[in-house]
């Protein structure tokens, strides 16, 4: 053998089992070929005919799958059965997710983040963070304004008033033409009080419309507190600012040809926001509020499992399942509360490490 050649060891495997035909195993070829989508075929064939020879890779993959009423489904970490889609169904779901009326258009992980700082201003926070958690149903809201928006909507709306419930992250919003106290009072009455009862507190900034005499009179009449953030500690209304960013991003991505129609997309934006999982709670605002997930158009288009088979469930079993789901709502809310507390404590610890206390006395140059 020439010296420049590299020796390689080739493993030869010998199968001692006789052929399938010799063993007398019948094969139903028509039932084995279920779909033209190649990735599902090996798993389906193995689950239906586990005695047939199959690759080790397929056998390992099949541990996470099962056949349920003729459909290939995958078991998620929380034991939810997820239907495996073919290419055509997958394209329908992706189209509905990104272009449909429930399309959240929310960004994933950011690829790049440009930070620009001007001047010698100290960026370290000067006061510790005080996390806010309000677990009582719809008792604590954060409210803020978006705008002035250019261009204005076709109906001359220049602003959006936004209110976010602290616990479930449920958001209410409405396009308005001006930021008068009467507009804000009407929003609180119609979107908060008449829908979710009188709150215990509403966190606002120190805008003139929020701290006007009419607003203070309303708070006194309904016996709720107006908690005001200050320019020195604007983070006190951080929940409202966070919701504003998400809503603006969703609307911006929905508008392509008619930017003046943003007021029409606002309600689709709210639906997308309410039915999307929030990182802080690991669930959707809709599920935390009503006890179950919303049925979205994509689930009707491709016939998700719970839609395709709900008519085969007898009425008594369906009612029992709904009652069990409602009974589990309290447990879900307690779990979410604990997760929020842990998350806020972690953020607070990291934030407070950067705090540099500032103390000034009269006459000092600052």
Short mmCIF file of N, CA and C in Angstrom, two decimals, residues 139-297:
data_model
loop_
_atom_site.label_atom_id
_atom_site.label_comp_id
_atom_site.label_asym_id
_atom_site.label_seq_id
_atom_site.Cartn_x
_atom_site.Cartn_y
_atom_site.Cartn_z
N UNK A 139 -57.41 45.06 39.62
CA UNK A 139 -57.40 46.08 40.66
C UNK A 139 -56.31 47.13 40.44
N UNK A 140 -55.28 46.78 39.68
CA UNK A 140 -54.19 47.73 39.45
C UNK A 140 -53.87 47.87 37.97
N UNK A 141 -53.97 49.09 37.46
CA UNK A 141 -53.73 49.37 36.05
C UNK A 141 -52.61 50.39 35.89
N UNK A 142 -51.93 50.32 34.75
CA UNK A 142 -50.97 51.35 34.35
C UNK A 142 -51.49 51.99 33.06
N UNK A 143 -51.49 53.30 33.00
CA UNK A 143 -52.10 54.00 31.86
C UNK A 143 -51.12 55.03 31.30
N UNK A 144 -51.13 55.16 29.97
CA UNK A 144 -50.23 56.10 29.32
C UNK A 144 -50.80 56.47 27.96
N UNK A 145 -50.18 57.45 27.33
CA UNK A 145 -50.58 57.93 26.00
C UNK A 145 -49.47 57.65 24.99
N UNK A 146 -49.86 57.28 23.78
CA UNK A 146 -48.94 57.16 22.65
C UNK A 146 -49.23 58.31 21.70
N UNK A 147 -48.23 59.04 21.33
CA UNK A 147 -48.43 60.14 20.39
C UNK A 147 -47.70 61.39 20.83
N UNK A 148 -47.70 62.33 19.98
CA UNK A 148 -48.54 62.56 18.81
C UNK A 148 -48.07 61.73 17.63
N UNK A 149 -49.02 61.09 16.91
CA UNK A 149 -48.70 60.15 15.85
C UNK A 149 -48.81 60.84 14.50
N UNK A 150 -47.77 60.67 13.69
CA UNK A 150 -47.77 61.17 12.32
C UNK A 150 -47.51 60.00 11.38
N UNK A 151 -48.32 59.86 10.30
CA UNK A 151 -49.47 60.71 10.01
C UNK A 151 -50.67 60.36 10.89
N UNK A 152 -51.57 61.31 11.02
CA UNK A 152 -52.81 61.04 11.75
C UNK A 152 -53.65 60.04 10.98
N UNK A 153 -54.58 59.39 11.66
CA UNK A 153 -55.45 58.44 10.98
C UNK A 153 -56.39 59.18 10.04
N UNK A 154 -57.06 58.44 9.19
CA UNK A 154 -57.99 59.06 8.25
C UNK A 154 -59.15 59.74 8.95
N UNK A 155 -59.38 59.41 10.22
CA UNK A 155 -60.42 60.07 11.02
C UNK A 155 -59.84 61.09 11.99
N UNK A 156 -58.60 61.49 11.72
CA UNK A 156 -57.92 62.54 12.49
C UNK A 156 -57.64 62.16 13.93
N UNK A 157 -57.31 60.87 14.14
CA UNK A 157 -56.83 60.45 15.45
C UNK A 157 -55.32 60.69 15.50
N UNK A 158 -54.87 61.35 16.56
CA UNK A 158 -53.44 61.63 16.71
C UNK A 158 -52.81 60.87 17.88
N UNK A 159 -53.62 60.27 18.73
CA UNK A 159 -53.10 59.64 19.94
C UNK A 159 -53.77 58.28 20.16
N UNK A 160 -53.12 57.46 20.98
CA UNK A 160 -53.69 56.21 21.46
C UNK A 160 -53.55 56.20 22.98
N UNK A 161 -54.64 55.99 23.67
CA UNK A 161 -54.58 55.86 25.12
C UNK A 161 -54.57 54.37 25.45
N UNK A 162 -53.63 53.95 26.29
CA UNK A 162 -53.38 52.54 26.58
C UNK A 162 -53.44 52.31 28.08
N UNK A 163 -54.13 51.24 28.49
CA UNK A 163 -54.17 50.83 29.90
C UNK A 163 -53.82 49.35 29.98
N UNK A 164 -52.92 48.99 30.90
CA UNK A 164 -52.46 47.61 31.05
C UNK A 164 -52.70 47.15 32.48
N UNK A 165 -53.34 45.99 32.62
CA UNK A 165 -53.54 45.39 33.94
C UNK A 165 -52.25 44.69 34.35
N UNK A 166 -51.76 45.00 35.54
CA UNK A 166 -50.44 44.55 35.97
C UNK A 166 -50.27 43.04 35.97
N UNK A 167 -51.27 42.30 36.43
CA UNK A 167 -51.08 40.87 36.67
C UNK A 167 -51.15 40.05 35.38
N UNK A 168 -52.28 40.10 34.68
CA UNK A 168 -52.45 39.27 33.49
C UNK A 168 -51.85 39.90 32.24
N UNK A 169 -51.45 41.16 32.30
CA UNK A 169 -50.93 41.92 31.15
C UNK A 169 -52.02 42.18 30.11
N UNK A 170 -53.28 42.14 30.53
CA UNK A 170 -54.38 42.46 29.63
C UNK A 170 -54.31 43.95 29.27
N UNK A 171 -54.51 44.26 27.99
CA UNK A 171 -54.36 45.63 27.51
C UNK A 171 -55.67 46.12 26.90
N UNK A 172 -56.06 47.33 27.27
CA UNK A 172 -57.15 48.05 26.63
C UNK A 172 -56.55 49.30 25.97
N UNK A 173 -57.04 49.63 24.78
CA UNK A 173 -56.52 50.80 24.07
C UNK A 173 -57.61 51.39 23.19
N UNK A 174 -57.46 52.66 22.88
CA UNK A 174 -58.47 53.37 22.09
C UNK A 174 -57.81 54.55 21.37
N UNK A 175 -58.10 54.73 20.07
CA UNK A 175 -57.58 55.92 19.37
C UNK A 175 -58.38 57.16 19.76
N UNK A 176 -57.70 58.26 19.99
CA UNK A 176 -58.37 59.50 20.37
C UNK A 176 -57.80 60.66 19.55
N UNK A 177 -58.59 61.71 19.42
CA UNK A 177 -58.18 62.86 18.63
C UNK A 177 -57.41 63.89 19.44
N UNK A 178 -57.68 63.95 20.74
CA UNK A 178 -57.00 64.91 21.60
C UNK A 178 -56.81 64.30 22.97
N UNK A 179 -55.94 64.91 23.76
CA UNK A 179 -55.62 64.36 25.08
C UNK A 179 -56.29 65.16 26.20
N UNK A 180 -57.53 65.50 25.99
CA UNK A 180 -58.25 66.24 27.02
C UNK A 180 -58.61 65.33 28.19
N UNK A 181 -58.87 65.93 29.31
CA UNK A 181 -59.25 65.15 30.49
C UNK A 181 -60.54 64.38 30.25
N UNK A 182 -61.46 64.95 29.49
CA UNK A 182 -62.73 64.29 29.24
C UNK A 182 -62.53 63.01 28.43
N UNK A 183 -61.60 63.02 27.46
CA UNK A 183 -61.31 61.81 26.69
C UNK A 183 -60.78 60.71 27.60
N UNK A 184 -59.90 61.06 28.50
CA UNK A 184 -59.32 60.07 29.41
C UNK A 184 -60.36 59.55 30.39
N UNK A 185 -61.21 60.43 30.91
CA UNK A 185 -62.27 60.01 31.83
C UNK A 185 -63.23 59.06 31.14
N UNK A 186 -63.61 59.38 29.90
CA UNK A 186 -64.50 58.50 29.14
C UNK A 186 -63.86 57.13 28.93
N UNK A 187 -62.57 57.11 28.63
CA UNK A 187 -61.86 55.84 28.43
C UNK A 187 -61.87 55.01 29.71
N UNK A 188 -61.61 55.64 30.84
CA UNK A 188 -61.59 54.90 32.11
C UNK A 188 -62.97 54.33 32.43
N UNK A 189 -64.01 55.13 32.20
CA UNK A 189 -65.36 54.66 32.50
C UNK A 189 -65.78 53.51 31.59
N UNK A 190 -65.54 53.65 30.27
CA UNK A 190 -66.03 52.67 29.31
C UNK A 190 -65.15 51.43 29.20
N UNK A 191 -63.83 51.61 29.22
CA UNK A 191 -62.92 50.49 28.95
C UNK A 191 -62.45 49.78 30.22
N UNK A 192 -62.52 50.44 31.36
CA UNK A 192 -62.03 49.82 32.59
C UNK A 192 -63.16 49.56 33.58
N UNK A 193 -63.83 50.62 34.02
CA UNK A 193 -64.84 50.46 35.08
C UNK A 193 -66.02 49.64 34.61
N UNK A 194 -66.58 49.97 33.43
CA UNK A 194 -67.78 49.27 32.97
C UNK A 194 -67.49 47.87 32.45
N UNK A 195 -66.24 47.52 32.25
CA UNK A 195 -65.88 46.18 31.81
C UNK A 195 -65.31 45.32 32.92
N UNK A 196 -64.50 45.92 33.78
CA UNK A 196 -63.75 45.13 34.76
C UNK A 196 -63.96 45.58 36.20
N UNK A 197 -64.86 46.46 36.44
CA UNK A 197 -65.16 46.99 37.78
C UNK A 197 -64.20 48.12 38.14
N UNK A 198 -64.47 48.73 39.29
CA UNK A 198 -63.68 49.88 39.73
C UNK A 198 -62.31 49.40 40.22
N UNK A 199 -61.23 49.96 39.72
CA UNK A 199 -59.90 49.52 40.16
C UNK A 199 -59.55 50.09 41.52
N UNK A 200 -58.50 49.55 42.10
CA UNK A 200 -57.98 50.09 43.35
C UNK A 200 -57.02 51.24 43.08
N UNK A 201 -56.26 51.12 41.98
CA UNK A 201 -55.29 52.17 41.65
C UNK A 201 -55.02 52.19 40.16
N UNK A 202 -54.67 53.35 39.65
CA UNK A 202 -54.22 53.53 38.26
C UNK A 202 -52.93 54.33 38.31
N UNK A 203 -51.87 53.78 37.75
CA UNK A 203 -50.58 54.46 37.72
C UNK A 203 -50.49 55.30 36.46
N UNK A 204 -50.15 56.57 36.61
CA UNK A 204 -50.09 57.51 35.49
C UNK A 204 -48.81 58.32 35.60
N UNK A 205 -48.49 59.07 34.53
CA UNK A 205 -47.40 60.03 34.64
C UNK A 205 -47.98 61.39 35.03
N UNK A 206 -47.15 62.39 35.02
CA UNK A 206 -47.60 63.70 35.50
C UNK A 206 -48.02 64.61 34.34
N UNK A 207 -48.58 64.01 33.28
CA UNK A 207 -49.12 64.82 32.21
C UNK A 207 -50.30 65.64 32.69
N UNK A 208 -50.47 66.81 32.10
CA UNK A 208 -51.52 67.73 32.57
C UNK A 208 -52.91 67.12 32.47
N UNK A 209 -53.14 66.27 31.46
CA UNK A 209 -54.46 65.66 31.30
C UNK A 209 -54.74 64.63 32.38
N UNK A 210 -53.69 63.99 32.91
CA UNK A 210 -53.87 62.95 33.91
C UNK A 210 -54.07 63.51 35.32
N UNK A 211 -53.51 64.68 35.59
CA UNK A 211 -53.57 65.21 36.96
C UNK A 211 -54.46 66.45 37.04
N UNK A 212 -55.37 66.57 36.09
CA UNK A 212 -56.27 67.72 36.10
C UNK A 212 -57.28 67.60 37.23
N UNK A 213 -57.99 68.68 37.48
CA UNK A 213 -59.00 68.67 38.53
C UNK A 213 -60.11 67.68 38.26
N UNK A 214 -60.52 67.55 36.99
CA UNK A 214 -61.59 66.60 36.65
C UNK A 214 -61.16 65.16 36.94
N UNK A 215 -59.90 64.83 36.64
CA UNK A 215 -59.41 63.48 36.92
C UNK A 215 -59.38 63.21 38.42
N UNK A 216 -58.92 64.19 39.18
CA UNK A 216 -58.87 64.01 40.63
C UNK A 216 -60.27 63.87 41.22
N UNK A 217 -61.22 64.62 40.66
CA UNK A 217 -62.61 64.51 41.12
C UNK A 217 -63.18 63.12 40.82
N UNK A 218 -62.85 62.59 39.64
CA UNK A 218 -63.33 61.26 39.28
C UNK A 218 -62.75 60.20 40.21
N UNK A 219 -61.44 60.30 40.48
CA UNK A 219 -60.81 59.34 41.39
C UNK A 219 -61.44 59.40 42.77
N UNK A 220 -61.76 60.59 43.21
CA UNK A 220 -62.40 60.75 44.51
C UNK A 220 -63.81 60.17 44.51
N UNK A 221 -64.52 60.36 43.40
CA UNK A 221 -65.90 59.87 43.32
C UNK A 221 -65.95 58.34 43.32
N UNK A 222 -65.01 57.69 42.61
CA UNK A 222 -65.01 56.23 42.52
C UNK A 222 -64.09 55.57 43.55
N UNK A 223 -63.44 56.39 44.37
CA UNK A 223 -62.62 55.88 45.48
C UNK A 223 -61.46 55.00 45.00
N UNK A 224 -60.76 55.41 43.94
CA UNK A 224 -59.52 54.73 43.56
C UNK A 224 -58.38 55.74 43.56
N UNK A 225 -57.16 55.23 43.67
CA UNK A 225 -55.98 56.08 43.78
C UNK A 225 -55.35 56.33 42.41
N UNK A 226 -54.88 57.54 42.22
CA UNK A 226 -54.06 57.88 41.05
C UNK A 226 -52.61 57.94 41.52
N UNK A 227 -51.83 56.93 41.15
CA UNK A 227 -50.42 56.87 41.54
C UNK A 227 -49.59 57.53 40.44
N UNK A 228 -48.89 58.57 40.79
CA UNK A 228 -48.18 59.38 39.79
C UNK A 228 -46.69 59.06 39.80
N UNK A 229 -46.16 58.79 38.60
CA UNK A 229 -44.71 58.68 38.46
C UNK A 229 -44.14 60.08 38.28
N UNK A 230 -42.83 60.20 38.43
CA UNK A 230 -42.18 61.50 38.32
C UNK A 230 -41.08 61.43 37.27
N UNK A 231 -40.66 62.56 36.72
CA UNK A 231 -39.53 62.55 35.78
C UNK A 231 -38.27 61.96 36.41
N UNK A 232 -38.12 62.13 37.74
CA UNK A 232 -36.93 61.61 38.42
C UNK A 232 -36.96 60.09 38.50
N UNK A 233 -38.17 59.50 38.56
CA UNK A 233 -38.29 58.05 38.62
C UNK A 233 -39.41 57.62 37.67
N UNK A 234 -39.12 57.71 36.38
CA UNK A 234 -40.13 57.38 35.36
C UNK A 234 -40.43 55.89 35.31
N UNK A 235 -39.54 55.04 35.89
CA UNK A 235 -39.77 53.60 35.85
C UNK A 235 -41.02 53.19 36.62
N UNK A 236 -41.56 54.09 37.43
CA UNK A 236 -42.77 53.75 38.18
C UNK A 236 -43.92 53.39 37.26
N UNK A 237 -43.90 53.89 36.03
CA UNK A 237 -44.94 53.56 35.06
C UNK A 237 -44.35 52.72 33.93
N UNK A 238 -43.42 51.83 34.29
CA UNK A 238 -42.73 51.04 33.27
C UNK A 238 -43.63 50.05 32.56
N UNK A 239 -44.68 49.53 33.24
CA UNK A 239 -45.58 48.58 32.60
C UNK A 239 -46.29 49.20 31.41
N UNK A 240 -46.74 50.45 31.55
CA UNK A 240 -47.41 51.13 30.45
C UNK A 240 -46.45 51.36 29.29
N UNK A 241 -45.21 51.76 29.60
CA UNK A 241 -44.23 51.99 28.55
C UNK A 241 -43.94 50.71 27.79
N UNK A 242 -43.86 49.58 28.50
CA UNK A 242 -43.59 48.30 27.85
C UNK A 242 -44.71 47.92 26.89
N UNK A 243 -45.96 48.09 27.31
CA UNK A 243 -47.10 47.78 26.44
C UNK A 243 -47.11 48.69 25.22
N UNK A 244 -46.78 49.95 25.41
CA UNK A 244 -46.77 50.90 24.30
C UNK A 244 -45.82 50.44 23.20
N UNK A 245 -44.63 49.99 23.59
CA UNK A 245 -43.63 49.57 22.60
C UNK A 245 -44.14 48.40 21.77
N UNK A 246 -44.76 47.42 22.43
CA UNK A 246 -45.25 46.24 21.72
C UNK A 246 -46.36 46.63 20.75
N UNK A 247 -47.30 47.46 21.20
CA UNK A 247 -48.42 47.86 20.35
C UNK A 247 -47.93 48.65 19.14
N UNK A 248 -47.01 49.56 19.35
CA UNK A 248 -46.47 50.36 18.24
C UNK A 248 -45.79 49.45 17.22
N UNK A 249 -44.99 48.49 17.70
CA UNK A 249 -44.29 47.59 16.78
C UNK A 249 -45.25 46.74 15.97
N UNK A 250 -46.31 46.24 16.61
CA UNK A 250 -47.28 45.41 15.88
C UNK A 250 -47.99 46.24 14.82
N UNK A 251 -48.45 47.42 15.17
CA UNK A 251 -49.16 48.27 14.21
C UNK A 251 -48.24 48.64 13.05
N UNK A 252 -47.00 48.98 13.36
CA UNK A 252 -46.06 49.38 12.31
C UNK A 252 -45.85 48.26 11.29
N UNK A 253 -45.80 47.02 11.77
CA UNK A 253 -45.58 45.89 10.87
C UNK A 253 -46.83 45.50 10.11
N UNK A 254 -47.99 45.86 10.63
CA UNK A 254 -49.24 45.58 9.92
C UNK A 254 -49.48 46.55 8.77
N UNK A 255 -49.00 47.78 8.92
CA UNK A 255 -49.28 48.82 7.94
C UNK A 255 -48.21 48.81 6.85
N UNK A 256 -48.64 48.69 5.62
CA UNK A 256 -47.71 48.71 4.50
C UNK A 256 -48.06 49.80 3.49
N UNK A 257 -49.29 49.74 2.99
CA UNK A 257 -49.68 50.67 1.93
C UNK A 257 -50.50 51.84 2.44
N UNK A 258 -51.25 51.65 3.51
CA UNK A 258 -52.15 52.70 4.00
C UNK A 258 -51.84 53.05 5.45
N UNK A 259 -50.80 53.83 5.69
CA UNK A 259 -50.44 54.16 7.08
C UNK A 259 -51.51 54.95 7.81
N UNK A 260 -52.40 55.62 7.09
CA UNK A 260 -53.44 56.40 7.74
C UNK A 260 -54.59 55.53 8.26
N UNK A 261 -54.52 54.24 8.02
CA UNK A 261 -55.56 53.34 8.51
C UNK A 261 -55.15 52.64 9.81
N UNK A 262 -54.18 53.22 10.53
CA UNK A 262 -53.68 52.54 11.72
C UNK A 262 -54.75 52.40 12.80
N UNK A 263 -55.74 53.30 12.81
CA UNK A 263 -56.80 53.18 13.82
C UNK A 263 -57.65 51.93 13.60
N UNK A 264 -57.75 51.47 12.34
CA UNK A 264 -58.51 50.26 12.05
C UNK A 264 -57.74 49.01 12.47
N UNK A 265 -56.43 49.08 12.47
CA UNK A 265 -55.60 47.94 12.84
C UNK A 265 -55.40 47.84 14.36
N UNK A 266 -55.79 48.86 15.09
CA UNK A 266 -55.54 48.86 16.53
C UNK A 266 -56.24 47.70 17.23
N UNK A 267 -57.48 47.41 16.84
CA UNK A 267 -58.24 46.37 17.53
C UNK A 267 -57.72 44.97 17.16
N UNK A 268 -57.23 44.81 15.92
CA UNK A 268 -56.56 43.56 15.56
C UNK A 268 -55.26 43.41 16.35
N UNK A 269 -54.60 44.54 16.57
CA UNK A 269 -53.37 44.53 17.36
C UNK A 269 -53.64 44.08 18.79
N UNK A 270 -54.72 44.58 19.38
CA UNK A 270 -55.07 44.19 20.74
C UNK A 270 -55.38 42.69 20.83
N UNK A 271 -56.09 42.18 19.83
CA UNK A 271 -56.39 40.75 19.81
C UNK A 271 -55.11 39.93 19.73
N UNK A 272 -54.20 40.35 18.84
CA UNK A 272 -52.93 39.64 18.71
C UNK A 272 -52.14 39.69 20.01
N UNK A 273 -52.15 40.84 20.67
CA UNK A 273 -51.41 40.99 21.93
C UNK A 273 -52.02 40.10 23.02
N UNK A 274 -53.34 40.10 23.11
CA UNK A 274 -54.00 39.34 24.18
C UNK A 274 -53.88 37.83 24.00
N UNK A 275 -53.71 37.37 22.76
CA UNK A 275 -53.64 35.93 22.50
C UNK A 275 -52.21 35.44 22.28
N UNK A 276 -51.22 36.28 22.57
CA UNK A 276 -49.81 35.90 22.46
C UNK A 276 -49.23 35.72 23.86
N UNK A 277 -48.36 34.72 23.99
CA UNK A 277 -47.74 34.48 25.30
C UNK A 277 -46.82 35.62 25.67
N UNK A 278 -46.92 36.04 26.91
CA UNK A 278 -46.02 37.05 27.45
C UNK A 278 -44.88 36.36 28.19
N UNK A 279 -43.71 36.88 28.03
CA UNK A 279 -42.53 36.24 28.63
C UNK A 279 -42.61 36.21 30.15
N UNK A 280 -43.16 37.25 30.74
CA UNK A 280 -43.20 37.34 32.20
C UNK A 280 -44.12 36.30 32.82
N UNK A 281 -45.20 35.93 32.12
CA UNK A 281 -46.20 35.01 32.68
C UNK A 281 -46.17 33.62 32.06
N UNK A 282 -45.49 33.47 30.92
CA UNK A 282 -45.42 32.20 30.19
C UNK A 282 -46.79 31.73 29.70
N UNK A 283 -47.74 32.63 29.60
CA UNK A 283 -49.05 32.30 29.07
C UNK A 283 -49.64 33.57 28.44
N UNK A 284 -50.86 33.46 27.93
CA UNK A 284 -51.47 34.60 27.26
C UNK A 284 -52.36 35.37 28.23
N UNK A 285 -52.51 36.68 28.05
CA UNK A 285 -53.45 37.43 28.87
C UNK A 285 -54.87 36.89 28.76
N UNK A 286 -55.24 36.41 27.59
CA UNK A 286 -56.58 35.85 27.39
C UNK A 286 -56.80 34.63 28.28
N UNK A 287 -55.82 33.72 28.33
CA UNK A 287 -55.97 32.50 29.13
C UNK A 287 -56.03 32.82 30.62
N UNK A 288 -55.23 33.78 31.08
CA UNK A 288 -55.27 34.14 32.49
C UNK A 288 -56.57 34.82 32.88
N UNK A 289 -57.19 35.50 31.92
CA UNK A 289 -58.42 36.23 32.20
C UNK A 289 -59.65 35.32 32.15
N UNK A 290 -59.74 34.49 31.11
CA UNK A 290 -60.95 33.70 30.88
C UNK A 290 -60.81 32.22 31.24
N UNK A 291 -59.60 31.76 31.53
CA UNK A 291 -59.44 30.38 31.96
C UNK A 291 -59.13 29.39 30.88
N UNK A 292 -59.13 29.78 29.61
CA UNK A 292 -58.77 28.88 28.52
C UNK A 292 -58.26 29.71 27.35
N UNK A 293 -57.56 29.06 26.43
CA UNK A 293 -56.99 29.76 25.29
C UNK A 293 -58.07 30.13 24.28
N UNK A 294 -57.84 31.22 23.59
CA UNK A 294 -58.77 31.65 22.54
C UNK A 294 -58.65 30.74 21.32
N UNK A 295 -59.75 30.58 20.60
CA UNK A 295 -59.73 29.83 19.33
C UNK A 295 -59.40 30.82 18.22
N UNK A 296 -58.31 30.59 17.53
CA UNK A 296 -57.82 31.50 16.50
C UNK A 296 -58.22 31.00 15.11
N UNK A 297 -58.26 31.89 14.11
CA UNK A 297 -58.63 31.47 12.76
C UNK A 297 -57.79 30.33 12.21
#
